Amino acid sequence: MNSIENARSIATDLHKDVIYGGGLNMLDQVKRTAELIQENTQSEDKESVLIAAYLHKSQETKRIAEGKTPISLIEIAQKFGSKVAKIVSEVSSEPEEDKNQTKTEQWKEKAKWAKGLSKESQEILLAEKICNFETSCNNPNPKKAPSWHIEYFNTRMIMVDVLKEANPKLYEIARDLSVKGIQIQQAKQLEQYKLPRANEER
């Protein structure tokens, strides 16, 4: 088993059957993030950033299957090298949301954090946001109002915008999905408030 296959196997073991949010599958998101990196990374060390993409959620206990233990950064370094461990450590250090702040304020703080990361970590964050946006476009949470979804795209784009230079292609994919998602939700808003046609009145 080569290093990439090993990282994929570890991710499968850690995230299998984990469902979060509006019924999203964690393993699917991790695999999709890795797929986007494999197809679009601009890093010279493609293998390291791809392995890190498979492991980028390996430190989040709430994203790991019941009974499983997060793989330690020391073990990641031993198995895959210090560069992979550094990328995973960076991506895992995302600031916790301050409930006393608005969503806009929270994501401005996250954007400041993201701006200081390595290009490899920034690429993974972009790929992750693409996964989120794809889900929000294709399978939006029906329990949330259109205004909630619009705020979701707008606030996440605060971070995406500061990552543009890390990988312009991934940035464009994320931006276009955000525009699409907002348009979908705006159409739903219009539908909600549409007045009845004249021949439908009374």
Tab-separated table of N, CA and C in Angstrom, residues 5-74:
chain	number	residue	atom	x	y	z
A	5	GLU	N	-2.728	5.676	-0.734
A	5	GLU	CA	-3.705	4.636	-0.412
A	5	GLU	C	-3.833	4.455	1.095
A	6	ASN	N	-2.715	4.575	1.803
A	6	ASN	CA	-2.729	4.450	3.259
A	6	ASN	C	-3.527	5.589	3.890
A	7	ALA	N	-3.328	6.805	3.393
A	7	ALA	CA	-4.064	7.958	3.917
A	7	ALA	C	-5.562	7.809	3.646
A	8	ARG	N	-5.902	7.313	2.448
A	8	ARG	CA	-7.311	7.096	2.106
A	8	ARG	C	-7.922	6.048	3.033
A	9	SER	N	-7.164	4.998	3.329
A	9	SER	CA	-7.637	3.937	4.217
A	9	SER	C	-7.868	4.463	5.632
A	10	ILE	N	-6.955	5.295	6.111
A	10	ILE	CA	-7.097	5.879	7.448
A	10	ILE	C	-8.341	6.769	7.502
A	11	ALA	N	-8.528	7.585	6.462
A	11	ALA	CA	-9.698	8.470	6.407
A	11	ALA	C	-10.989	7.655	6.406
A	12	THR	N	-11.004	6.571	5.652
A	12	THR	CA	-12.192	5.710	5.589
A	12	THR	C	-12.501	5.121	6.961
A	13	ASP	N	-11.475	4.675	7.645
A	13	ASP	CA	-11.652	4.082	8.969
A	13	ASP	C	-12.156	5.110	9.980
A	14	LEU	N	-11.635	6.343	9.903
A	14	LEU	CA	-11.995	7.369	10.878
A	14	LEU	C	-13.380	7.964	10.636
A	15	HIS	N	-13.772	8.100	9.367
A	15	HIS	CA	-14.980	8.863	9.050
A	15	HIS	C	-16.162	8.021	8.559
A	16	LYS	N	-15.968	6.736	8.412
A	16	LYS	CA	-17.033	5.890	7.869
A	16	LYS	C	-18.319	6.018	8.684
A	17	ASP	N	-19.421	6.261	7.966
A	17	ASP	CA	-20.768	6.330	8.553
A	17	ASP	C	-20.998	7.548	9.442
A	18	VAL	N	-20.084	8.515	9.414
A	18	VAL	CA	-20.291	9.737	10.197
A	18	VAL	C	-21.183	10.692	9.403
A	19	ILE	N	-22.301	11.053	10.000
A	19	ILE	CA	-23.249	11.983	9.379
A	19	ILE	C	-23.298	13.239	10.235
A	20	TYR	N	-23.303	14.403	9.592
A	20	TYR	CA	-23.347	15.645	10.354
A	20	TYR	C	-24.204	16.663	9.610
A	21	GLY	N	-24.486	17.772	10.294
A	21	GLY	CA	-25.247	18.850	9.664
A	21	GLY	C	-26.601	18.367	9.173
A	22	GLY	N	-26.912	18.703	7.936
A	22	GLY	CA	-28.197	18.332	7.356
A	22	GLY	C	-28.191	16.967	6.727
A	23	GLY	N	-27.481	16.025	7.341
A	23	GLY	CA	-27.428	14.669	6.806
A	23	GLY	C	-26.261	14.440	5.867
A	24	LEU	N	-25.214	15.238	6.003
A	24	LEU	CA	-24.050	15.128	5.127
A	24	LEU	C	-23.148	13.987	5.571
A	25	ASN	N	-22.551	13.313	4.623
A	25	ASN	CA	-21.651	12.204	4.901
A	25	ASN	C	-20.214	12.722	4.962
A	26	MET	N	-19.574	12.545	6.119
A	26	MET	CA	-18.230	13.091	6.318
A	26	MET	C	-17.209	12.470	5.386
A	27	LEU	N	-17.296	11.156	5.198
A	27	LEU	CA	-16.321	10.486	4.339
A	27	LEU	C	-16.448	10.967	2.894
A	28	ASP	N	-17.673	11.183	2.442
A	28	ASP	CA	-17.869	11.700	1.082
A	28	ASP	C	-17.215	13.057	0.919
A	29	GLN	N	-17.347	13.909	1.943
A	29	GLN	CA	-16.744	15.242	1.854
A	29	GLN	C	-15.225	15.150	1.816
A	30	VAL	N	-14.667	14.304	2.668
A	30	VAL	CA	-13.212	14.154	2.704
A	30	VAL	C	-12.694	13.640	1.355
A	31	LYS	N	-13.369	12.635	0.803
A	31	LYS	CA	-12.938	12.090	-0.490
A	31	LYS	C	-13.085	13.116	-1.612
A	32	ARG	N	-14.154	13.901	-1.567
A	32	ARG	CA	-14.354	14.934	-2.582
A	32	ARG	C	-13.293	16.021	-2.454
A	33	THR	N	-12.940	16.390	-1.231
A	33	THR	CA	-11.873	17.371	-1.015
A	33	THR	C	-10.567	16.873	-1.624
A	34	ALA	N	-10.241	15.614	-1.373
A	34	ALA	CA	-9.023	15.020	-1.921
A	34	ALA	C	-9.066	14.977	-3.450
A	35	GLU	N	-10.228	14.656	-3.990
A	35	GLU	CA	-10.390	14.602	-5.454
A	35	GLU	C	-10.127	15.972	-6.075
A	36	LEU	N	-10.669	17.011	-5.468
A	36	LEU	CA	-10.451	18.366	-5.973
A	36	LEU	C	-8.982	18.764	-5.906
A	37	ILE	N	-8.312	18.358	-4.837
A	37	ILE	CA	-6.879	18.642	-4.708
A	37	ILE	C	-6.094	17.872	-5.761
A	38	GLN	N	-6.413	16.614	-5.936
A	38	GLN	CA	-5.698	15.796	-6.918
A	38	GLN	C	-5.807	16.403	-8.321
A	39	GLU	N	-6.969	16.941	-8.637
A	39	GLU	CA	-7.200	17.479	-9.975
A	39	GLU	C	-6.679	18.898	-10.158
A	40	ASN	N	-6.539	19.650	-9.055
A	40	ASN	CA	-6.299	21.084	-9.213
A	40	ASN	C	-5.131	21.675	-8.432
A	41	THR	N	-4.468	20.889	-7.592
A	41	THR	CA	-3.406	21.494	-6.789
A	41	THR	C	-2.300	22.091	-7.659
A	42	GLN	N	-1.767	23.201	-7.184
A	42	GLN	CA	-0.638	23.837	-7.859
A	42	GLN	C	0.661	23.612	-7.096
A	43	SER	N	0.582	22.811	-6.045
A	43	SER	CA	1.757	22.533	-5.229
A	43	SER	C	2.742	21.642	-5.979
A	44	GLU	N	4.013	21.909	-5.804
A	44	GLU	CA	5.047	21.062	-6.404
A	44	GLU	C	5.081	19.703	-5.709
A	45	ASP	N	4.712	19.683	-4.434
A	45	ASP	CA	4.671	18.433	-3.677
A	45	ASP	C	3.225	17.943	-3.629
A	46	LYS	N	2.739	17.491	-4.774
A	46	LYS	CA	1.337	17.094	-4.912
A	46	LYS	C	0.977	15.972	-3.955
A	47	GLU	N	1.883	15.029	-3.758
A	47	GLU	CA	1.569	13.887	-2.895
A	47	GLU	C	1.293	14.320	-1.468
A	48	SER	N	2.109	15.223	-0.940
A	48	SER	CA	1.928	15.660	0.451
A	48	SER	C	0.604	16.374	0.660
A	49	VAL	N	0.258	17.267	-0.265
A	49	VAL	CA	-0.993	18.008	-0.088
A	49	VAL	C	-2.200	17.097	-0.299
A	50	LEU	N	-2.074	16.092	-1.163
A	50	LEU	CA	-3.162	15.141	-1.368
A	50	LEU	C	-3.363	14.281	-0.126
A	51	ILE	N	-2.284	13.811	0.458
A	51	ILE	CA	-2.384	13.021	1.695
A	51	ILE	C	-3.012	13.868	2.804
A	52	ALA	N	-2.567	15.118	2.908
A	52	ALA	CA	-3.122	16.016	3.928
A	52	ALA	C	-4.614	16.255	3.707
A	53	ALA	N	-5.030	16.292	2.443
A	53	ALA	CA	-6.459	16.466	2.148
A	53	ALA	C	-7.266	15.293	2.689
A	54	TYR	N	-6.738	14.085	2.562
A	54	TYR	CA	-7.429	12.921	3.116
A	54	TYR	C	-7.486	12.963	4.647
A	55	LEU	N	-6.494	13.596	5.259
A	55	LEU	CA	-6.387	13.585	6.717
A	55	LEU	C	-6.825	14.892	7.359
A	56	HIS	N	-7.351	15.834	6.580
A	56	HIS	CA	-7.560	17.185	7.113
A	56	HIS	C	-8.643	17.261	8.185
A	57	LYS	N	-9.507	16.249	8.283
A	57	LYS	CA	-10.515	16.223	9.345
A	57	LYS	C	-10.174	15.196	10.425
A	58	SER	N	-8.984	14.663	10.368
A	58	SER	CA	-8.618	13.560	11.268
A	58	SER	C	-8.411	14.002	12.713
A	59	GLN	N	-8.381	15.314	12.973
A	59	GLN	CA	-8.179	15.807	14.325
A	59	GLN	C	-9.485	16.221	15.004
A	60	GLU	N	-10.575	16.274	14.239
A	60	GLU	CA	-11.856	16.738	14.774
A	60	GLU	C	-12.654	15.569	15.332
A	61	THR	N	-12.714	15.480	16.648
A	61	THR	CA	-13.406	14.369	17.301
A	61	THR	C	-14.860	14.254	16.849
A	62	LYS	N	-15.525	15.388	16.671
A	62	LYS	CA	-16.945	15.345	16.291
A	62	LYS	C	-17.151	14.906	14.845
A	63	ARG	N	-16.080	14.776	14.072
A	63	ARG	CA	-16.178	14.316	12.691
A	63	ARG	C	-15.646	12.891	12.528
A	64	ILE	N	-15.377	12.248	13.661
A	64	ILE	CA	-14.772	10.914	13.653
A	64	ILE	C	-15.775	9.892	14.195
A	65	ALA	N	-15.742	8.704	13.625
A	65	ALA	CA	-16.702	7.654	13.989
A	65	ALA	C	-16.615	7.299	15.471
A	66	GLU	N	-17.747	6.913	16.007
A	66	GLU	CA	-17.816	6.530	17.411
A	66	GLU	C	-16.869	5.365	17.693
A	67	GLY	N	-16.108	5.513	18.754
A	67	GLY	CA	-15.162	4.471	19.130
A	67	GLY	C	-13.789	4.621	18.506
A	68	LYS	N	-13.655	5.571	17.588
A	68	LYS	CA	-12.367	5.813	16.941
A	68	LYS	C	-11.636	6.963	17.633
A	69	THR	N	-10.326	6.944	17.533
A	69	THR	CA	-9.488	7.977	18.134
A	69	THR	C	-8.791	8.757	17.031
A	70	PRO	N	-8.754	10.089	17.125
A	70	PRO	CA	-8.044	10.867	16.107
A	70	PRO	C	-6.595	10.407	15.982
A	71	ILE	N	-6.101	10.342	14.776
A	71	ILE	CA	-4.694	10.002	14.580
A	71	ILE	C	-3.855	11.191	15.044
A	72	SER	N	-2.811	10.940	15.800
A	72	SER	CA	-2.017	12.044	16.345
A	72	SER	C	-1.136	12.654	15.261
A	73	LEU	N	-0.762	13.904	15.475
A	73	LEU	CA	0.127	14.580	14.527
A	73	LEU	C	1.499	13.899	14.498
A	74	ILE	N	1.900	13.348	15.643
A	74	ILE	CA	3.176	12.622	15.688
A	74	ILE	C	3.107	11.394	14.789
